[in-house]
mmCIF file with all atom_site columns, C-alpha atoms in Angstrom:
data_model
loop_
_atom_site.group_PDB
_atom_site.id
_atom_site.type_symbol
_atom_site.label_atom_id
_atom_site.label_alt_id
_atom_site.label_comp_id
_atom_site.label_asym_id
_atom_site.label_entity_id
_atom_site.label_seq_id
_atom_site.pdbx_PDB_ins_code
_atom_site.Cartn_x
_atom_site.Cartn_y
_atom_site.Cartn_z
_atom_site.occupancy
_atom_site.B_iso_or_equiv
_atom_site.pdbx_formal_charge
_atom_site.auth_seq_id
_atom_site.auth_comp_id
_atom_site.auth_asym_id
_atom_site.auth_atom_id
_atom_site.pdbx_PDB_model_num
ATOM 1   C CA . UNK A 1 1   ? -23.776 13.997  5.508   1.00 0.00 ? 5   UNK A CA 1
ATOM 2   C CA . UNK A 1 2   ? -20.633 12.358  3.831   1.00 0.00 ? 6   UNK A CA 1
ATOM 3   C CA . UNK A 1 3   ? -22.231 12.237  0.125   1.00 0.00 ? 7   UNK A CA 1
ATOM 4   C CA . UNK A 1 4   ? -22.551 16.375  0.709   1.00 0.00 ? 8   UNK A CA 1
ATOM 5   C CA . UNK A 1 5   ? -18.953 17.022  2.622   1.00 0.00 ? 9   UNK A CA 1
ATOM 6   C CA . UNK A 1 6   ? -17.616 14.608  -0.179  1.00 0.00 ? 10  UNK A CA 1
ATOM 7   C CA . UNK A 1 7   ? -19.244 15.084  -3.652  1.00 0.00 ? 11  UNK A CA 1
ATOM 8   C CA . UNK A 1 8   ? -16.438 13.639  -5.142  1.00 0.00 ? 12  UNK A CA 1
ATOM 9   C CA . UNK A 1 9   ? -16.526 10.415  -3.601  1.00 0.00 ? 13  UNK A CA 1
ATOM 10  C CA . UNK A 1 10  ? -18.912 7.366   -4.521  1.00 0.00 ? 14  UNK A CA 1
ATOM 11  C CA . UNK A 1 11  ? -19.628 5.965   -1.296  1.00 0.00 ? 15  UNK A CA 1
ATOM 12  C CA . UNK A 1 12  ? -20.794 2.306   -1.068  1.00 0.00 ? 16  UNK A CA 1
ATOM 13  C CA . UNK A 1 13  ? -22.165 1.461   2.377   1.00 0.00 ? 17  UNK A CA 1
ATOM 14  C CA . UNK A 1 14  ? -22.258 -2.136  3.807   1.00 0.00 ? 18  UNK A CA 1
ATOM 15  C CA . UNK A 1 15  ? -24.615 -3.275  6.502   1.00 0.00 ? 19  UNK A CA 1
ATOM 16  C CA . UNK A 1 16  ? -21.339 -5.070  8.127   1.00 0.00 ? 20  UNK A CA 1
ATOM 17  C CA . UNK A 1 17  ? -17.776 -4.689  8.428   1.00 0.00 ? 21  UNK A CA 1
ATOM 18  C CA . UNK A 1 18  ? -16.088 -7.460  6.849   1.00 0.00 ? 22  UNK A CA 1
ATOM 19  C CA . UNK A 1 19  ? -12.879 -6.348  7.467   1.00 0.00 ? 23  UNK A CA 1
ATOM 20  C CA . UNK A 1 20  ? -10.143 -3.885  4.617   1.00 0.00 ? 24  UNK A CA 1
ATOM 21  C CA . UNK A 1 21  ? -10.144 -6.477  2.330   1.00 0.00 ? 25  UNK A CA 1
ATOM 22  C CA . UNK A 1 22  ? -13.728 -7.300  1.861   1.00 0.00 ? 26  UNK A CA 1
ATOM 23  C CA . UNK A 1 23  ? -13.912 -3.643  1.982   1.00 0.00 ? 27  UNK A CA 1
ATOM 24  C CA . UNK A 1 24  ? -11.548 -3.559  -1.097  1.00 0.00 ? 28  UNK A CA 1
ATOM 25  C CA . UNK A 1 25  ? -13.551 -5.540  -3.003  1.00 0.00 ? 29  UNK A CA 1
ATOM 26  C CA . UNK A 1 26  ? -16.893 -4.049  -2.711  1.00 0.00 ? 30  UNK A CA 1
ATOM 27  C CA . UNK A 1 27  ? -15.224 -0.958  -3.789  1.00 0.00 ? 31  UNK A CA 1
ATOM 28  C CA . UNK A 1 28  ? -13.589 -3.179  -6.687  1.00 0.00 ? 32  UNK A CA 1
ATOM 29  C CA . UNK A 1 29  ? -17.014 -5.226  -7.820  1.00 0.00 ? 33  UNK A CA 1
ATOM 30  C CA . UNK A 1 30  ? -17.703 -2.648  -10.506 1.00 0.00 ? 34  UNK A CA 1
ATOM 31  C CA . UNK A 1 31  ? -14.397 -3.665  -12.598 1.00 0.00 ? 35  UNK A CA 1
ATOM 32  C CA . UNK A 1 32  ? -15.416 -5.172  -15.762 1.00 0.00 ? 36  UNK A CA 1
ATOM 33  C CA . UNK A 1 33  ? -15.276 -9.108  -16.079 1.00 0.00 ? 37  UNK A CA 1
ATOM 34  C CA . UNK A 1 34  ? -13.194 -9.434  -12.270 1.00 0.00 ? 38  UNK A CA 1
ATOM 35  C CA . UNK A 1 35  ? -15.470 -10.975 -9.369  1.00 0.00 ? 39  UNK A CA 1
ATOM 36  C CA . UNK A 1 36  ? -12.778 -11.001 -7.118  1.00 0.00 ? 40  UNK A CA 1
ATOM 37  C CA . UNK A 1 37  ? -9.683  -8.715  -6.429  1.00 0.00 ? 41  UNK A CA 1
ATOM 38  C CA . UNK A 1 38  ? -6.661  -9.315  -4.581  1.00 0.00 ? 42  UNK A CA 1
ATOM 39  C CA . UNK A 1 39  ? -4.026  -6.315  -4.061  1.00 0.00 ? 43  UNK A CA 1
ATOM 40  C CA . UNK A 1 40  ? -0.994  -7.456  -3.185  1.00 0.00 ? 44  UNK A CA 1
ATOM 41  C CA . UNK A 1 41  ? 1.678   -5.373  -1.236  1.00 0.00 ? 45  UNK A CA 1
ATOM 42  C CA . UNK A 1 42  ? 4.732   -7.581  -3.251  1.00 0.00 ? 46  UNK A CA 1
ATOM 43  C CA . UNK A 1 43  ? 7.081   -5.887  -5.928  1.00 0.00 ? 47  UNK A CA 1
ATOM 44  C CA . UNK A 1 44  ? 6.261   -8.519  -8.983  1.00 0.00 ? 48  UNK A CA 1
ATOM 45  C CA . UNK A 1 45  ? 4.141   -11.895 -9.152  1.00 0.00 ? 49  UNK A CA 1
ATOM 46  C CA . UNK A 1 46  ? 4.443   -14.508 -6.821  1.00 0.00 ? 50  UNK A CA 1
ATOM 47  C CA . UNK A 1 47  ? 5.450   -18.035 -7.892  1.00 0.00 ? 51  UNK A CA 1
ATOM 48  C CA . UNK A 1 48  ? 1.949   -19.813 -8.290  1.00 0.00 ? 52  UNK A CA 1
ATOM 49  C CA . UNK A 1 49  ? 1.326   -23.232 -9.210  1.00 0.00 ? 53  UNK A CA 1
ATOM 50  C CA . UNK A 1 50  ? -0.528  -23.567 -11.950 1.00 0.00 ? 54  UNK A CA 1
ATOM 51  C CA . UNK A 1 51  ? -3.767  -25.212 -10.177 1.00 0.00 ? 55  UNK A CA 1
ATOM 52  C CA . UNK A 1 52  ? -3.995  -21.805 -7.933  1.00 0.00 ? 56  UNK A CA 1
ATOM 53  C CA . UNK A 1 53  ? -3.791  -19.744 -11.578 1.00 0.00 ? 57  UNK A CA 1
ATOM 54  C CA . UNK A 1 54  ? -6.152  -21.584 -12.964 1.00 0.00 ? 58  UNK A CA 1
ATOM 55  C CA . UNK A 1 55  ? -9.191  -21.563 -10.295 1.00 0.00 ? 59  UNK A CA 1
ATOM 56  C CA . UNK A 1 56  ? -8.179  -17.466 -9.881  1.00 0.00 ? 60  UNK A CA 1
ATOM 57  C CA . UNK A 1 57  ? -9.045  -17.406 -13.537 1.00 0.00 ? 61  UNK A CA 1
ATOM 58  C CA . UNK A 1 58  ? -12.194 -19.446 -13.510 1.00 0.00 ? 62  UNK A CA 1
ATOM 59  C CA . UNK A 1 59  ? -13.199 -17.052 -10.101 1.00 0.00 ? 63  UNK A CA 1
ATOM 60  C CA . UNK A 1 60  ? -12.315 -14.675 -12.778 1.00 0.00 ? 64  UNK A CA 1
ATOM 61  C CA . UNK A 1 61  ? -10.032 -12.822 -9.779  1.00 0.00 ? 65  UNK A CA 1
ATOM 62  C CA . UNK A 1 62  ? -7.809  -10.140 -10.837 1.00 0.00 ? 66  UNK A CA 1
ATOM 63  C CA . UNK A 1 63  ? -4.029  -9.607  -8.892  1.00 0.00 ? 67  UNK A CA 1
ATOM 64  C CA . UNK A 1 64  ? -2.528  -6.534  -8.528  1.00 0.00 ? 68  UNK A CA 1
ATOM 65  C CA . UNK A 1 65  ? 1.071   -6.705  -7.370  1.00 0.00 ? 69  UNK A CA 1
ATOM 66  C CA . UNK A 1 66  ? 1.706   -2.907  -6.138  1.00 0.00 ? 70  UNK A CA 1
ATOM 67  C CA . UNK A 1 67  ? 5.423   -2.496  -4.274  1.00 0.00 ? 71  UNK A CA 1
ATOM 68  C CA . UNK A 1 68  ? 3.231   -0.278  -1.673  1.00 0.00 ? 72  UNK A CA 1
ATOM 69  C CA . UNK A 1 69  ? 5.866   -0.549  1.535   1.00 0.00 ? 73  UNK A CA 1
ATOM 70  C CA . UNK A 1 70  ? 8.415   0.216   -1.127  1.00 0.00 ? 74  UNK A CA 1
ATOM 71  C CA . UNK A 1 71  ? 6.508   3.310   -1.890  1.00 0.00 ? 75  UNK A CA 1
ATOM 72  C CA . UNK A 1 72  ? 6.386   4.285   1.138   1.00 0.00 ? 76  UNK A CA 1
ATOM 73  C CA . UNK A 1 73  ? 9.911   4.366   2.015   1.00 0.00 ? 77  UNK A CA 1
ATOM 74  C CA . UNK A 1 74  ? 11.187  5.642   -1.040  1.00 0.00 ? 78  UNK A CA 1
ATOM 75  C CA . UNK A 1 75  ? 8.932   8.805   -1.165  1.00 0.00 ? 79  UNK A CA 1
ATOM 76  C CA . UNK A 1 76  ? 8.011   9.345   2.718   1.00 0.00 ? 80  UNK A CA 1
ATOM 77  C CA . UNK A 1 77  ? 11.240  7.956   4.466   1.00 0.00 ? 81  UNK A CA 1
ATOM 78  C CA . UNK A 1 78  ? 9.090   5.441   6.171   1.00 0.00 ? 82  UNK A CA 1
ATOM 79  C CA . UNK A 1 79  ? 7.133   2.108   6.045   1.00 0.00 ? 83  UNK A CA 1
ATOM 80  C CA . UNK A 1 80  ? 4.008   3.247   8.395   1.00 0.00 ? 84  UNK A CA 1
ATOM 81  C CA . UNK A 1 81  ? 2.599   5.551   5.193   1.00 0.00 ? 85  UNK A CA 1
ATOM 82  C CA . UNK A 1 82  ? 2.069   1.881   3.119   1.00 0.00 ? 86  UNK A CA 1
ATOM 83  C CA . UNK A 1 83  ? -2.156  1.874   3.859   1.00 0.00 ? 87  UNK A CA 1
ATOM 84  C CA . UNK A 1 84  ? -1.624  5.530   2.120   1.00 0.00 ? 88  UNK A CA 1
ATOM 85  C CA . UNK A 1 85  ? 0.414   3.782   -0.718  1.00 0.00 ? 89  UNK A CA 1
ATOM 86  C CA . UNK A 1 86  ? -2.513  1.743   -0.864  1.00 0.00 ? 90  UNK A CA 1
ATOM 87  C CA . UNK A 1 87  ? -5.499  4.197   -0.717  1.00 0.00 ? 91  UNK A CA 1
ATOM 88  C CA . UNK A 1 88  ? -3.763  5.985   -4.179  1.00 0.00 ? 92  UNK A CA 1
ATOM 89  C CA . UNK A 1 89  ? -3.846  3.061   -5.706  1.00 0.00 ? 93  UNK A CA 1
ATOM 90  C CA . UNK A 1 90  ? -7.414  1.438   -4.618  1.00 0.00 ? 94  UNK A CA 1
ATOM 91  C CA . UNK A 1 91  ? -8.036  5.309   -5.901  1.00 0.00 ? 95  UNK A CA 1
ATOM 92  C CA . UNK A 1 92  ? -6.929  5.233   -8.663  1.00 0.00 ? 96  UNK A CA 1
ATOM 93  C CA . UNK A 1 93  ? -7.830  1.611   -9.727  1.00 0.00 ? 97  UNK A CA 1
ATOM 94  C CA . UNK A 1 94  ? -11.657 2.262   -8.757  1.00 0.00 ? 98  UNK A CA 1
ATOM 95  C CA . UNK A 1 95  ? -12.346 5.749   -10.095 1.00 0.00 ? 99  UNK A CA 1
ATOM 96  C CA . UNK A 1 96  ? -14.188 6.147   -7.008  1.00 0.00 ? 100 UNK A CA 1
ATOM 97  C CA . UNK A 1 97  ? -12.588 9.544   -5.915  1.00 0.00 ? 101 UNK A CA 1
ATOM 98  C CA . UNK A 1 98  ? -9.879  11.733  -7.309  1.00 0.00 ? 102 UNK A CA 1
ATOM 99  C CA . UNK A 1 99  ? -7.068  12.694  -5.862  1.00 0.00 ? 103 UNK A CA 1
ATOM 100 C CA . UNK A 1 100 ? -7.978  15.878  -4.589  1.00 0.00 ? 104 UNK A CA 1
ATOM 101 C CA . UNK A 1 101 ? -11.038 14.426  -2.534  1.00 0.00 ? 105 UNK A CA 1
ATOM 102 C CA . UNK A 1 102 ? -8.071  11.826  -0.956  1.00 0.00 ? 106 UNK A CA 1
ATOM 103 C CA . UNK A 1 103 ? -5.613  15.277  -0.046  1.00 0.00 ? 107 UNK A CA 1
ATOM 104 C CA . UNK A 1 104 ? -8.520  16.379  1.910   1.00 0.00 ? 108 UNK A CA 1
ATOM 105 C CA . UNK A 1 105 ? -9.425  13.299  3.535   1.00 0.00 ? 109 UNK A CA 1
ATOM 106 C CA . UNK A 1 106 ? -5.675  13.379  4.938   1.00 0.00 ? 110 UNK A CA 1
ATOM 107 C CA . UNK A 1 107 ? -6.130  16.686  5.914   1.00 0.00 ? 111 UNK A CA 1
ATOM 108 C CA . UNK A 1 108 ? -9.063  15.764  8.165   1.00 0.00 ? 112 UNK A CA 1
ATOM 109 C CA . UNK A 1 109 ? -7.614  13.000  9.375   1.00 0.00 ? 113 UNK A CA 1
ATOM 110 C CA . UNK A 1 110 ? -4.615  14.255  10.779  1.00 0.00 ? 114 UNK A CA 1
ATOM 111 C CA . UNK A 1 111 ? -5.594  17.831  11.594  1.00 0.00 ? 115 UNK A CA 1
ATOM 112 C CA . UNK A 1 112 ? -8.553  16.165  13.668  1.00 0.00 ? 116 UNK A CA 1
ATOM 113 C CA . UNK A 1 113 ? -12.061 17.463  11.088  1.00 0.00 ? 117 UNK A CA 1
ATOM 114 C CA . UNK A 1 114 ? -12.358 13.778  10.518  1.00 0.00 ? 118 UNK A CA 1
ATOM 115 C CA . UNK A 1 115 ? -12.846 10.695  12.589  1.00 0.00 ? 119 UNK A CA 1
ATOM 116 C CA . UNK A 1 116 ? -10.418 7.689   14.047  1.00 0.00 ? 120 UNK A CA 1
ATOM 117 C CA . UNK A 1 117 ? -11.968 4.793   12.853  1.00 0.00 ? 121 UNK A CA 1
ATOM 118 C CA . UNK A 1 118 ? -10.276 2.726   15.305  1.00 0.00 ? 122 UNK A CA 1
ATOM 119 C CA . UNK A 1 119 ? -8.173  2.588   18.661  1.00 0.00 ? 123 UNK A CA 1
ATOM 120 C CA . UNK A 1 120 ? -4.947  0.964   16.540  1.00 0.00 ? 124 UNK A CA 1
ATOM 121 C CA . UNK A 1 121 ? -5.569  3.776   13.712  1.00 0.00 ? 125 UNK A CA 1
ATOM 122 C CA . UNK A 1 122 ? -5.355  6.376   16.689  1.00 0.00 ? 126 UNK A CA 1
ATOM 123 C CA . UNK A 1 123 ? -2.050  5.071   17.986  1.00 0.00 ? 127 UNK A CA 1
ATOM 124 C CA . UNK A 1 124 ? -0.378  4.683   14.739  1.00 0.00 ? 128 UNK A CA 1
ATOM 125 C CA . UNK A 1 125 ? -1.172  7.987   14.124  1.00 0.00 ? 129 UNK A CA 1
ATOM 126 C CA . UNK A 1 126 ? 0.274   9.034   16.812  1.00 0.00 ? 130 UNK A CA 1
ATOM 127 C CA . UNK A 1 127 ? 3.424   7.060   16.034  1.00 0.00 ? 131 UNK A CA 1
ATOM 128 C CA . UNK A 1 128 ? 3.569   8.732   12.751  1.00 0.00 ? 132 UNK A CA 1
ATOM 129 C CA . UNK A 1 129 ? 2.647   11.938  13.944  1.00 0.00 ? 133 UNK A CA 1
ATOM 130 C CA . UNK A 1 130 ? 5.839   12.224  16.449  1.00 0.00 ? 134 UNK A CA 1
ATOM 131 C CA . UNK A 1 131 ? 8.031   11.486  13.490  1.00 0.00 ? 135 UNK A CA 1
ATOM 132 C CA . UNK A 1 132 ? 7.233   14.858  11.567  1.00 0.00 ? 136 UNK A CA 1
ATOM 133 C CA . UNK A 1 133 ? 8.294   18.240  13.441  1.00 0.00 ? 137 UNK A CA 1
ATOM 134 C CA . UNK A 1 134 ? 4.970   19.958  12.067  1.00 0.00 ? 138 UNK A CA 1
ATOM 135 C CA . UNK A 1 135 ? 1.406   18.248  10.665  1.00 0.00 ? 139 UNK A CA 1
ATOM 136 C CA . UNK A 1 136 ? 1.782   19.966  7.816   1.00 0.00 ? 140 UNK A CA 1
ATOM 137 C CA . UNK A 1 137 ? 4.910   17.580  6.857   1.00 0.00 ? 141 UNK A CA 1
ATOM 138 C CA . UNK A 1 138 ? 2.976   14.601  8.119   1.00 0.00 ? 142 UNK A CA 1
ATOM 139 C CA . UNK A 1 139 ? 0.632   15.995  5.576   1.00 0.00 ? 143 UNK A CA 1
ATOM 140 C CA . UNK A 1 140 ? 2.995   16.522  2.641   1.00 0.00 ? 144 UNK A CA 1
ATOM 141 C CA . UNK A 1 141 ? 4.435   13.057  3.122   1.00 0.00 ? 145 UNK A CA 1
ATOM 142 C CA . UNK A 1 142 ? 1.200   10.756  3.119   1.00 0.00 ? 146 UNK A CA 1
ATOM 143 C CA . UNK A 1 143 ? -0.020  12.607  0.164   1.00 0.00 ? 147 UNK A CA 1
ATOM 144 C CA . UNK A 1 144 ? 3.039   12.404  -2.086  1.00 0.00 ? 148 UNK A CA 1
ATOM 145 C CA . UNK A 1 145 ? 2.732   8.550   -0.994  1.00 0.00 ? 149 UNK A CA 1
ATOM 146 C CA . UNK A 1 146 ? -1.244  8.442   -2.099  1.00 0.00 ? 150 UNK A CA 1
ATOM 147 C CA . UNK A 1 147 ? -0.015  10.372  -5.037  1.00 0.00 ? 151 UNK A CA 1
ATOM 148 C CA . UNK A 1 148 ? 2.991   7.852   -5.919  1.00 0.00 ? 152 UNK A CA 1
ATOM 149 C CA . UNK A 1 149 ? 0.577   4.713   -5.267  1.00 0.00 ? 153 UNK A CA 1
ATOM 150 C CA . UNK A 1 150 ? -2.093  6.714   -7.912  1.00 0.00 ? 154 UNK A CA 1
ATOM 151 C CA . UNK A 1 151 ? 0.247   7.260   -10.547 1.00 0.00 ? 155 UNK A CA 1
ATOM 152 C CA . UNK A 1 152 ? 1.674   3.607   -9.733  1.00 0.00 ? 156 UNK A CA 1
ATOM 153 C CA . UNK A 1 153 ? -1.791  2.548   -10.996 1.00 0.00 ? 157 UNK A CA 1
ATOM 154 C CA . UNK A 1 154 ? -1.875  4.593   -13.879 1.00 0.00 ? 158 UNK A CA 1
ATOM 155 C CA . UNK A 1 155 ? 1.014   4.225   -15.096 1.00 0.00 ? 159 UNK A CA 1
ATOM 156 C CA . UNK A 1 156 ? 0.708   -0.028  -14.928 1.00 0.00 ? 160 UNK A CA 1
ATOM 157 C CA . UNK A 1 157 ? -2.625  0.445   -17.094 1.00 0.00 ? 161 UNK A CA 1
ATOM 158 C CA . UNK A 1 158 ? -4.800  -0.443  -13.868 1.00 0.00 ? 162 UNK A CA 1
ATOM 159 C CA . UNK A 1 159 ? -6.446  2.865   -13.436 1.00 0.00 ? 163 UNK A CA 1
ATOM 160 C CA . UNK A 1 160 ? -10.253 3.761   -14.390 1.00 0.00 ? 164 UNK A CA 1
ATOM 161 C CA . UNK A 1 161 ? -10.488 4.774   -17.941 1.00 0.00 ? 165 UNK A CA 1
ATOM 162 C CA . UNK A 1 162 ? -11.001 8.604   -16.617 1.00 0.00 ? 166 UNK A CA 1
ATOM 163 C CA . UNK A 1 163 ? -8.530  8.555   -14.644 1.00 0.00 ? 167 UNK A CA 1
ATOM 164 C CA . UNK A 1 164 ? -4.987  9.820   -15.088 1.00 0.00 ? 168 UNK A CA 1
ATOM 165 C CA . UNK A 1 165 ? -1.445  10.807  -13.497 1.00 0.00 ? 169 UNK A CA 1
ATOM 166 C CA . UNK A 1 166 ? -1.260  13.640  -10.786 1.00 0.00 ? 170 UNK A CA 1
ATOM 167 C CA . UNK A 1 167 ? 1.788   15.151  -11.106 1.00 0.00 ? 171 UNK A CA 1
ATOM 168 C CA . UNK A 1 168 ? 1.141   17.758  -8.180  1.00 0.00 ? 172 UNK A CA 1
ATOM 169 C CA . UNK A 1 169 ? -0.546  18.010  -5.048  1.00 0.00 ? 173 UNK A CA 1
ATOM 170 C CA . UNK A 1 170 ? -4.007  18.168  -6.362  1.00 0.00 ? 174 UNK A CA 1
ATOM 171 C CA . UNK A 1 171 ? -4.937  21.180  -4.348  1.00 0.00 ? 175 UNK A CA 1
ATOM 172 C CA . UNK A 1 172 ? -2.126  23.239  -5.876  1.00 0.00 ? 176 UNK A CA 1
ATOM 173 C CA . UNK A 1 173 ? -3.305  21.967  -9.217  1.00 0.00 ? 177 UNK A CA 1
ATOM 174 C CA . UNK A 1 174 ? -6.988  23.270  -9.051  1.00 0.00 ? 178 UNK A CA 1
ATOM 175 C CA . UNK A 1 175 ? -5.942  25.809  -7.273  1.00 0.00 ? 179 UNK A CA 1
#
């Protein structure tokens, strides 16, 4: 099963798929005092009149604004690693997994242990994939984007108390 191939990771099941951001926020409804989360791929705050700030604070909704296309360019060359950006961060903000359990997701993922969970993930993959000369790059890359988006959320003050920075590939770091 996934809780025993994945002791590291809390899994939260839904009866329905609502979609990645409903998805977000289920894994996000544990926060303390936040009903509602938005993560925003933007690099600062968006102009918001102050109607729209005040009924996010009486939803009690919390914003992240995380540069996560930014990220992605800066540290993997490219835009299409930004959902990996994101996953770091979600990570890192949740508590839900650590960063090693994320490395080996990847891994599955692109060396094929692990499933396509749709028909557009499968052909961005293989978008990405032609990119790289060897998986193992492909690899590299997303993770040192996870990794960036992680530390991105510690370092803002958004991460889980226990969580903290990952200067290496987690792998090497246990290893």
């Amino acid at each position: 099963t996934l809780r025993e191939q994945y002791p590291q990771v809390k899994l939260i099941e839904s009866d329905t798929n609502e979609g990645f951001a409903r998805g977000c926020n289920l894994a996000m409804r544990d926060l303390d005092d936040v009903d509602f989360v938005a993560l925003i791929n933007n690099d600062g705050p968006m102009k918001l009149h102050r109607d729209q700030t005040a009924e996010l604070a009486e939803r009690r909704a919390k914003l992240y604004y995380f540069p996560a296309t930014k990220i992605s360019l800066e540290v993997a060359g490219m835009d299409l690693a930004t959902n990996m950006a994101l996953m770091g961060c979600i990570g890192a903000i949740t508590g839900l997994t650590n960063m090693l359990g994320l490395e080996q997701a990847v891994k599955d993922r692109f060396l094929g242990k692990g499933f396509v969970v749709s028909g557009g993930t499968a052909a961005l993959d293989s978008v990405v994939e032609r990119k790289f000369k060897k998986k193992q790059e492909l690899i590299d890359k997303n993770v040192a984007v996870m990794r960036a988006g992680w530390n991105y959320a510690v370092d803002h003050g958004w991460a889980s108390p226990d969580v903290k920075r990952v200067e290496e590939p987690a792998a090497a770091a246990t290893a």
